[in-house]
Tab-separated table of C-alpha atoms in Angstrom:
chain	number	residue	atom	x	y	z
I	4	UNK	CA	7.993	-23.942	2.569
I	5	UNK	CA	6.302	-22.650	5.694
I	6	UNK	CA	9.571	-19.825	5.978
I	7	UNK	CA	9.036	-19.274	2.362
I	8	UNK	CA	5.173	-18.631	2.718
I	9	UNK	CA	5.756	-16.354	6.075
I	10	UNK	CA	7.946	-13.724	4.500
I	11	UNK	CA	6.123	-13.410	1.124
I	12	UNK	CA	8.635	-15.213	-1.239
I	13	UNK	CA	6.408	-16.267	-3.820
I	14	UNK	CA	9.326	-16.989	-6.193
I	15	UNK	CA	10.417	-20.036	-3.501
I	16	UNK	CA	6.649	-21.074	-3.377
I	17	UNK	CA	6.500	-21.359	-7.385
I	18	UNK	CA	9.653	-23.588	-7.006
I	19	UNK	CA	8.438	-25.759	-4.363
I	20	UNK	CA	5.050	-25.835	-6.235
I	21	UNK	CA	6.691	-28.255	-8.891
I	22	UNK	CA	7.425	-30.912	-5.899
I	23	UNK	CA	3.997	-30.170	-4.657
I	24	UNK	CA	5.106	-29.244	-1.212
I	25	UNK	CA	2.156	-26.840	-0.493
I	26	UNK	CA	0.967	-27.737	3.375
I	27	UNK	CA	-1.919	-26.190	5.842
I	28	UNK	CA	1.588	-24.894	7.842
I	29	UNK	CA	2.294	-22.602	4.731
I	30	UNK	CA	-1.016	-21.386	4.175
I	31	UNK	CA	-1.410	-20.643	7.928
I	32	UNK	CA	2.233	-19.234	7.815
I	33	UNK	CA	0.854	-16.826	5.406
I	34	UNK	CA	-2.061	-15.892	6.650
I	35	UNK	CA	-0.357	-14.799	10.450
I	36	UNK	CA	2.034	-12.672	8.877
I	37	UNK	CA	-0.191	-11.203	6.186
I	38	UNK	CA	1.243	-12.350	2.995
I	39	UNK	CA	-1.544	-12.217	0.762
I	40	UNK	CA	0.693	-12.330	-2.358
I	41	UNK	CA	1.435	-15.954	-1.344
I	42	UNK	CA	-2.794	-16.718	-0.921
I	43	UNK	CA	-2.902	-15.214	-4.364
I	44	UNK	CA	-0.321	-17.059	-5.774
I	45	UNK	CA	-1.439	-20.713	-4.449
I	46	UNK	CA	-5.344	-19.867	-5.221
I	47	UNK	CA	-3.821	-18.778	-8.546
I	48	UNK	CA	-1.987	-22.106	-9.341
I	49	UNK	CA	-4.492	-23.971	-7.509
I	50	UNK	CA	-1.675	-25.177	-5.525
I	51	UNK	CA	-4.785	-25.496	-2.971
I	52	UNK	CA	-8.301	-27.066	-3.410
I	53	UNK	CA	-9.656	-24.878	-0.121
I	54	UNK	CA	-7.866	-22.972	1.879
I	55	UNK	CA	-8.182	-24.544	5.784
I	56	UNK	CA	-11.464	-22.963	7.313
I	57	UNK	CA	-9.408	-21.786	10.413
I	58	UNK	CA	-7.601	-19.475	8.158
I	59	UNK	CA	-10.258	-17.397	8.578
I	60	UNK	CA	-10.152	-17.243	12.026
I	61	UNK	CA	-6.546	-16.315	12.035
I	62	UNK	CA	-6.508	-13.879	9.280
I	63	UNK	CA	-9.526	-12.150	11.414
I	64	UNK	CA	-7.446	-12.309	14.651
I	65	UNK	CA	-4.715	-10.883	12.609
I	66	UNK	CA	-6.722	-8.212	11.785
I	67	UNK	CA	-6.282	-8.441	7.851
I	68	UNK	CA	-9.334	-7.365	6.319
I	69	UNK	CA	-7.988	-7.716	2.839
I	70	UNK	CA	-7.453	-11.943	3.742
I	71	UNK	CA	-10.604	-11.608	5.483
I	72	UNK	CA	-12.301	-10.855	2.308
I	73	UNK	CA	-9.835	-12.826	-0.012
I	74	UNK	CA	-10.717	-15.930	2.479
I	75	UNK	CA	-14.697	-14.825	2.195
I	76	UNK	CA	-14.909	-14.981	-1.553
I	77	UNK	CA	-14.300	-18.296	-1.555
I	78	UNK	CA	-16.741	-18.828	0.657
I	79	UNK	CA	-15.416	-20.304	3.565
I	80	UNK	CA	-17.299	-21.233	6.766
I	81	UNK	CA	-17.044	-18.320	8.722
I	82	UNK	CA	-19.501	-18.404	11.276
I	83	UNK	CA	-17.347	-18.094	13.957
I	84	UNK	CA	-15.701	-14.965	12.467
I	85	UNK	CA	-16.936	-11.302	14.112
I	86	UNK	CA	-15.699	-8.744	11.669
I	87	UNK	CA	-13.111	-6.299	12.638
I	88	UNK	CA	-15.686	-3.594	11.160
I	89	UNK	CA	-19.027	-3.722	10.644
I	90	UNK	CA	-20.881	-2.457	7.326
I	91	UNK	CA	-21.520	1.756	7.793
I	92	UNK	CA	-18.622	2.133	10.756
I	93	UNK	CA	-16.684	4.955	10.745
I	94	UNK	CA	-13.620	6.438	12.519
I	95	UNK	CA	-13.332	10.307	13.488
I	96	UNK	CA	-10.422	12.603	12.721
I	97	UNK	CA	-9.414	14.620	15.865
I	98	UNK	CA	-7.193	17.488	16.896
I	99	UNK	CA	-5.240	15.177	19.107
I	100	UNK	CA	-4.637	11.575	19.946
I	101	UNK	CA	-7.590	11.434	22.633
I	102	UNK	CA	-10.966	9.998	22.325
I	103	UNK	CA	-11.784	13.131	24.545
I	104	UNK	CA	-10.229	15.552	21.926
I	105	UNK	CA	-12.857	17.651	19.341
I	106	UNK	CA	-13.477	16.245	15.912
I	107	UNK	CA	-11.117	18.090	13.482
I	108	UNK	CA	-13.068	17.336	10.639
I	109	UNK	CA	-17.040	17.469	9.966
I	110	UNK	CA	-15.840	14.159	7.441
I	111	UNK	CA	-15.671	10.962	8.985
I	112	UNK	CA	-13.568	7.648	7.328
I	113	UNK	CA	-15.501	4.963	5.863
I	114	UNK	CA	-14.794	1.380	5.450
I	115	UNK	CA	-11.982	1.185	2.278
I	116	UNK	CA	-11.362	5.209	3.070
I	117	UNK	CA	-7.387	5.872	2.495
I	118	UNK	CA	-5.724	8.476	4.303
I	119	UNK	CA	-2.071	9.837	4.362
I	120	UNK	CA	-0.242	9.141	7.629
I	121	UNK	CA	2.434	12.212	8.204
I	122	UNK	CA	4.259	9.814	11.084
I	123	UNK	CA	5.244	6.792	12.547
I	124	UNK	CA	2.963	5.077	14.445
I	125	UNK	CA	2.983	6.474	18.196
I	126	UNK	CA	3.559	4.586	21.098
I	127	UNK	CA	-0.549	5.259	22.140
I	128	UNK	CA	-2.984	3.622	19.214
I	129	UNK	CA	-3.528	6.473	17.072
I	130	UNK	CA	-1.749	7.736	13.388
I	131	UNK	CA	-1.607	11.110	12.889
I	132	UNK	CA	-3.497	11.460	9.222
I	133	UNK	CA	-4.131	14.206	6.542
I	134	UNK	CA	-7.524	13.521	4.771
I	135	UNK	CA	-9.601	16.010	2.966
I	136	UNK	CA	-7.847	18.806	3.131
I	137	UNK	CA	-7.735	18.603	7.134
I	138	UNK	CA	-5.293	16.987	9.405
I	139	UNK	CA	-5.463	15.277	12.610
I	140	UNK	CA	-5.135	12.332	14.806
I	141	UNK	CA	-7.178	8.862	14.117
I	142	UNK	CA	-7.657	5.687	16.624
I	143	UNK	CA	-5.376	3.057	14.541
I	144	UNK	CA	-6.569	-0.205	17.037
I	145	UNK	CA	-8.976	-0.330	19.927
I	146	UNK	CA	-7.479	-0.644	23.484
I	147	UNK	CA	-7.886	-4.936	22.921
I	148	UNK	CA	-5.568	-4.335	19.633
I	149	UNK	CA	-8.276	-4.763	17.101
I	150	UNK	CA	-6.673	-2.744	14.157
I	151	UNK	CA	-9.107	-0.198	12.744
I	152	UNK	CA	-6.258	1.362	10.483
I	153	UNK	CA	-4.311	-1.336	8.080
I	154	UNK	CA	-1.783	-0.232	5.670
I	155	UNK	CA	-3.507	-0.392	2.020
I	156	UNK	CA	-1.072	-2.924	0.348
I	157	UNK	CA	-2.417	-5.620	2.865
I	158	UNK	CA	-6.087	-5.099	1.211
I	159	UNK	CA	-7.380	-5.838	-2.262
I	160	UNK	CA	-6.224	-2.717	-3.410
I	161	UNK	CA	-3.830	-2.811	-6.775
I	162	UNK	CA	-2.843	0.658	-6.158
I	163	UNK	CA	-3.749	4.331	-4.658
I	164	UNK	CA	-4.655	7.526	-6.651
I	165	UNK	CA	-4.824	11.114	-5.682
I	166	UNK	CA	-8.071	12.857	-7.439
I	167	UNK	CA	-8.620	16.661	-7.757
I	168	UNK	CA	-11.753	18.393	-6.916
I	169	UNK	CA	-14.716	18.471	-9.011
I	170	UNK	CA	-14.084	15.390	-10.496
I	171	UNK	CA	-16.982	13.273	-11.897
I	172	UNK	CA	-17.282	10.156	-10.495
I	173	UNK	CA	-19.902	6.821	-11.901
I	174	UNK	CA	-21.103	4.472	-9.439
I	175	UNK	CA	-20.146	0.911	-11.044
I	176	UNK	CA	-23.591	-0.178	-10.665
I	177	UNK	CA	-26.618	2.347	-10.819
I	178	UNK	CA	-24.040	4.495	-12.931
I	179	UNK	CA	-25.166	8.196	-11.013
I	180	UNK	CA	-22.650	10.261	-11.188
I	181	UNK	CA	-20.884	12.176	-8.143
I	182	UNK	CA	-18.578	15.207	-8.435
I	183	UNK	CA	-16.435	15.587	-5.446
I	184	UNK	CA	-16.274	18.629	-3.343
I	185	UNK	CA	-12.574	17.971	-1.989
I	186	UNK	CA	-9.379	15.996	-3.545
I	187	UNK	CA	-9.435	12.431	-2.075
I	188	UNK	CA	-7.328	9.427	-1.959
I	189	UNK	CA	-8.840	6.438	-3.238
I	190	UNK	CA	-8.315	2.691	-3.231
I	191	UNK	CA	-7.928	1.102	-6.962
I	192	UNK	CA	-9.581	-2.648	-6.818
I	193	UNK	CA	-9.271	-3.014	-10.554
I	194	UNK	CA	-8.183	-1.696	-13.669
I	195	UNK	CA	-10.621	-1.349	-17.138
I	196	UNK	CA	-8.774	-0.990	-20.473
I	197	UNK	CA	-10.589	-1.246	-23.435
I	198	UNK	CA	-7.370	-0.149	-25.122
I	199	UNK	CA	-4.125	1.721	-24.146
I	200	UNK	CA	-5.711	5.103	-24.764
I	201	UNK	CA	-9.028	4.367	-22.991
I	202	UNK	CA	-8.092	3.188	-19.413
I	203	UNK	CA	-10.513	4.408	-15.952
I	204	UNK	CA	-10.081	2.787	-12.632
I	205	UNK	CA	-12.861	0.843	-10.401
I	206	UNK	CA	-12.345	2.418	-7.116
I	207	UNK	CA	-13.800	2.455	-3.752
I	208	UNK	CA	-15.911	6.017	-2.865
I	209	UNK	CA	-17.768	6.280	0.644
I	210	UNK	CA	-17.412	1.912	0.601
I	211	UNK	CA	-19.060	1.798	-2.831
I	212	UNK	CA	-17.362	0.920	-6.169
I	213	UNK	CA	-17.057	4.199	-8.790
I	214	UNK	CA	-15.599	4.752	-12.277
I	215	UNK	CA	-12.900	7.492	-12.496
I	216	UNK	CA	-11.012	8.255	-15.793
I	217	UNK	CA	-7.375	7.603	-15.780
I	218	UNK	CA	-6.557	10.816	-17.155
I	219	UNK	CA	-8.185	12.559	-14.081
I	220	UNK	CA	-6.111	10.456	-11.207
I	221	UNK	CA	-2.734	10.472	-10.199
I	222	UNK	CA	-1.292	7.437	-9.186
I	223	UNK	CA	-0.166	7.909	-5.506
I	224	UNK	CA	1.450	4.230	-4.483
I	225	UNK	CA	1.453	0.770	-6.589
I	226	UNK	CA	2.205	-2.873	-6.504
I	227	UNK	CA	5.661	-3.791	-8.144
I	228	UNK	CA	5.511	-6.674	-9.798
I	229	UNK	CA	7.526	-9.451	-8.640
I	230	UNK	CA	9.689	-10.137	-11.142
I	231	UNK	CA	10.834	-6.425	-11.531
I	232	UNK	CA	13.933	-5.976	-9.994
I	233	UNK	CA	16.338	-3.073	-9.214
I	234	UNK	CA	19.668	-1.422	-8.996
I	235	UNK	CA	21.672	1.363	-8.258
I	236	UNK	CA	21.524	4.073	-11.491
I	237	UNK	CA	24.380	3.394	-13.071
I	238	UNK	CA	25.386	7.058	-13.505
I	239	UNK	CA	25.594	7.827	-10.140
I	240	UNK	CA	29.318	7.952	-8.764
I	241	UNK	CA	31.040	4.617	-7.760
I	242	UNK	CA	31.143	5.309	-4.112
I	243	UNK	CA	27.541	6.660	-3.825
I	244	UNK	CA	25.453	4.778	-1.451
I	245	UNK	CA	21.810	4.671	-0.721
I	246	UNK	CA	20.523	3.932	2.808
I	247	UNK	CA	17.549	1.808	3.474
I	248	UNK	CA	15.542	2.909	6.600
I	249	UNK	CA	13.144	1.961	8.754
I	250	UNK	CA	10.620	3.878	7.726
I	251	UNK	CA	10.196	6.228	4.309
I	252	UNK	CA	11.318	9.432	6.182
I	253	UNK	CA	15.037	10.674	6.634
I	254	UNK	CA	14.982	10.839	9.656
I	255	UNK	CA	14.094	7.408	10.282
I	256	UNK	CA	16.463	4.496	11.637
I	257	UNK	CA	19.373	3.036	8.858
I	258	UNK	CA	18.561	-0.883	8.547
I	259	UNK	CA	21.147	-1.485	5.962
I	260	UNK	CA	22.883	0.108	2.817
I	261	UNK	CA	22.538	-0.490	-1.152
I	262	UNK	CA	25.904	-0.310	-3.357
I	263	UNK	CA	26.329	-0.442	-6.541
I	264	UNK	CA	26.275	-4.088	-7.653
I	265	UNK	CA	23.474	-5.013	-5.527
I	266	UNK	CA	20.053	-5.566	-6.419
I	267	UNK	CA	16.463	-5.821	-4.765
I	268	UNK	CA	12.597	-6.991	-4.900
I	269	UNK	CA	10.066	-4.430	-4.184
I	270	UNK	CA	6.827	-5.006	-2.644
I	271	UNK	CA	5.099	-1.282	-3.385
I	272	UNK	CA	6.578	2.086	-5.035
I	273	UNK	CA	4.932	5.218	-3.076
I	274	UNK	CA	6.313	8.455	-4.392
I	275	UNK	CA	10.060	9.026	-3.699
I	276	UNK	CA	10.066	5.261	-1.743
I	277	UNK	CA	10.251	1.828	-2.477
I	278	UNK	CA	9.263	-0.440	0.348
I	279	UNK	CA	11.821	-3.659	0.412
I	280	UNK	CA	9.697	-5.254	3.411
I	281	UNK	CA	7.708	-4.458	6.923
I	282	UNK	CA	10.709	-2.707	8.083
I	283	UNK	CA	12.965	-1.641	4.726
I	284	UNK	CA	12.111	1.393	2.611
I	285	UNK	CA	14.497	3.187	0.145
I	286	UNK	CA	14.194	6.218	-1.343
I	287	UNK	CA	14.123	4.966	-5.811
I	288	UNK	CA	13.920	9.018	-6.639
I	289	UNK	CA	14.374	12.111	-5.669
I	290	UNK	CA	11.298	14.780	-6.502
I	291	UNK	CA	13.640	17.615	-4.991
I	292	UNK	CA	15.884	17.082	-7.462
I	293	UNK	CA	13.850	17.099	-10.725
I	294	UNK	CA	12.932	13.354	-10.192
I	295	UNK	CA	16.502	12.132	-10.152
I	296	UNK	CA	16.203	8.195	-10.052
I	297	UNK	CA	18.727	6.989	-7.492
I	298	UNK	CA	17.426	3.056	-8.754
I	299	UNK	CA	16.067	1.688	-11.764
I	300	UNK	CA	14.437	-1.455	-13.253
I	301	UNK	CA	17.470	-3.641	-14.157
I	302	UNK	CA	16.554	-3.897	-17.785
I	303	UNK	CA	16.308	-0.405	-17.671
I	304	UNK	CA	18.902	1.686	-20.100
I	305	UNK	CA	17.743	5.072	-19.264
I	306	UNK	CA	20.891	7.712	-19.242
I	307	UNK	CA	20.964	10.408	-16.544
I	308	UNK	CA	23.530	13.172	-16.194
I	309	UNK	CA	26.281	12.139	-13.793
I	310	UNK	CA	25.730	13.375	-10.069
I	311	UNK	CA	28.675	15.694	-9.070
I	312	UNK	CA	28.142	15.033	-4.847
I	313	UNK	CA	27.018	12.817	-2.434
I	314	UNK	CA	23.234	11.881	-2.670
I	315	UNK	CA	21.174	12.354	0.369
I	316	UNK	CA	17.775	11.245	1.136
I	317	UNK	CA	16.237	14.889	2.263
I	318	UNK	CA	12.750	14.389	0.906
I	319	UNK	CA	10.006	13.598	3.544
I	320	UNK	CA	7.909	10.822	3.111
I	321	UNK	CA	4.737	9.131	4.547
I	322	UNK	CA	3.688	5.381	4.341
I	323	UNK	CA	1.198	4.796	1.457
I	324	UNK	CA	0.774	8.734	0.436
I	325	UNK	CA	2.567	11.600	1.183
I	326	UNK	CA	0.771	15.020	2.326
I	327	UNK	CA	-0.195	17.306	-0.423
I	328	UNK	CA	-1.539	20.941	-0.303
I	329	UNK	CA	-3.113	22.950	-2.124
I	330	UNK	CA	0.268	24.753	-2.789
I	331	UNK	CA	1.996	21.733	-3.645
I	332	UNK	CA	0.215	19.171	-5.890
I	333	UNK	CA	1.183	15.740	-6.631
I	334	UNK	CA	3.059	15.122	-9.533
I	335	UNK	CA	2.346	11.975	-12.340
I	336	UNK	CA	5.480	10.173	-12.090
């Protein structure tokens, strides 16, 4: 169970939930490695009465603000807890990975801001970022390794949109309206439907909660549901072969290889990439080829014209977002 709960399997957990084998080792197990699926799951099933107060402590150490605030909800004593940010901190965007280097932006991130990171993490605590319609370097952890930067799918977030400018937004609560001045990336916390055709997201503006109209976002990155599942396109040739790397960029290090035959779990679908885990992305389409799908859902039945060579991954990709322009909008896929 503890194994099960430290790598995210929630389909082992909902097994082992029927023999009741749900310990303070799993939920701890969890909250180190920040699998908040599995906290979900158990708070879900009630597989839990309370979650173990030290959890708190750990998920704080950890530095996962999204279990911080999971963990918080349910109010847990948390006095001992300092919090990784306070309320009206903000980070600053500069030409160059030095606390010395000028401000590239007059825009500063907020608490529940999103940015695109354009690289791997460096060696030195900083991400190089695009955000607002600048780029630039921001400080990802403090010298003590208090992260300041957390990739989105370890918050609350159920998925990431891209929104043009001049779009009206309505605060959730006083319901004034806002109309941005540049495009933006924004965190989704929940998802209003009063039917199929009227849908608008809650999401997270400058740390407050706003209304934006489906039809005016574009969905950026998104949770795959565990139970979806997915394989090779069948009408790609028998030998093809689609590496899984390190990171969602081609030239990042090969971790392994899909065939055909084989099938896999997602965690999140970002634009061309699928992450598999921490350290496994591969690429589920390819945009520079008219949105060719190298996978698809295995219920799927779609038919795609055969591929007469060898696929290669040559589309650059980011973690959570990729970088847009001006020149080169995101597409709705």
């Amino acid at each position: 169970p503890t194994r099960a709960a430290s790598v995210g399997n929630v389909t082992a957990m909902r097994r082992m939930h029927r023999f009741k084998l749900v310990l303070d080792d799993c939920i701890i197990a969890a909250v180190i490695n920040g699998q908040f699926n599995v906290l979900q799951y158990l708070h879900a099933y009630e597989s839990v009465n309370a979650f173990p107060k030290h959890c708190m402590q750990h998920a704080a150490a950890c530095g996962y603000l999204g279990i911080v605030r999971f963990l918080d909800t349910y109010r847990l004593e948390a006095d001992a807890v300092v919090r990784a940010l306070p309320k009206g901190a903000q980070l600053r965007v500069r030409t160059a990975p030095s606390a010395s280097a000028p401000e590239s932006s007059s825009h500063r991130l907020n608490i529940y801001d999103v940015v695109s990171t354009s690289s791997p993490p460096l060696k030195a605590p900083w991400l190089q970022v695009a955000w607002q319609q600048s780029e630039g370097y921001v400080m990802a952890s403090t010298p003590d390794e208090m992260p300041l930067l957390v990739p989105w799918e370890s918050t609350s977030f159920v998925k990431v949109v891209f929104v043009y400018p001049e779009t009206e937004l309505r605060h959730k609560t006083t319901h004034e309206s806002v109309v941005l001045e540049l495009d933006a990336y924004l965190g989704v916390v929940s998802v209003l439907a009063a039917d199929s055709d009227d849908v608008s997201y809650v999401v997270m503006y400058q740390g407050e909660p706003y209304i934006v109209e489906q039809v005016d976002a574009v969905i950026m990155a998104e949770r795959i549901h565990e139970s979806m599942r997915f394989a090779m396109n069948p009408d790609l040739p028998e030998n093809a072969t689609i590496v899984v790397r390190q990171w969602p960029h081609r030239d990042s290090d090969q971790v392994d290889v899909l065939t055909h035959g084989q099938e896999i779990n997602g965690d999140i679908r970002s634009e061309d990439w699928i992450k598999i885990h921490e350290h496994a992305w591969v690429m589920w389409k390819l945009a520079s080829h008219h949105n060719l799908e190298l996978l698809q859902p295995v219920q799927a039945t779609s038919h795609i014209e055969p591929v007469e060579e060898n696929v290669q991954d040559d589309t650059t990709h980011t973690v959570g977002l990729p970088t847009e322009s001006e020149d080169n909008p995101p597409s709705h896929h």
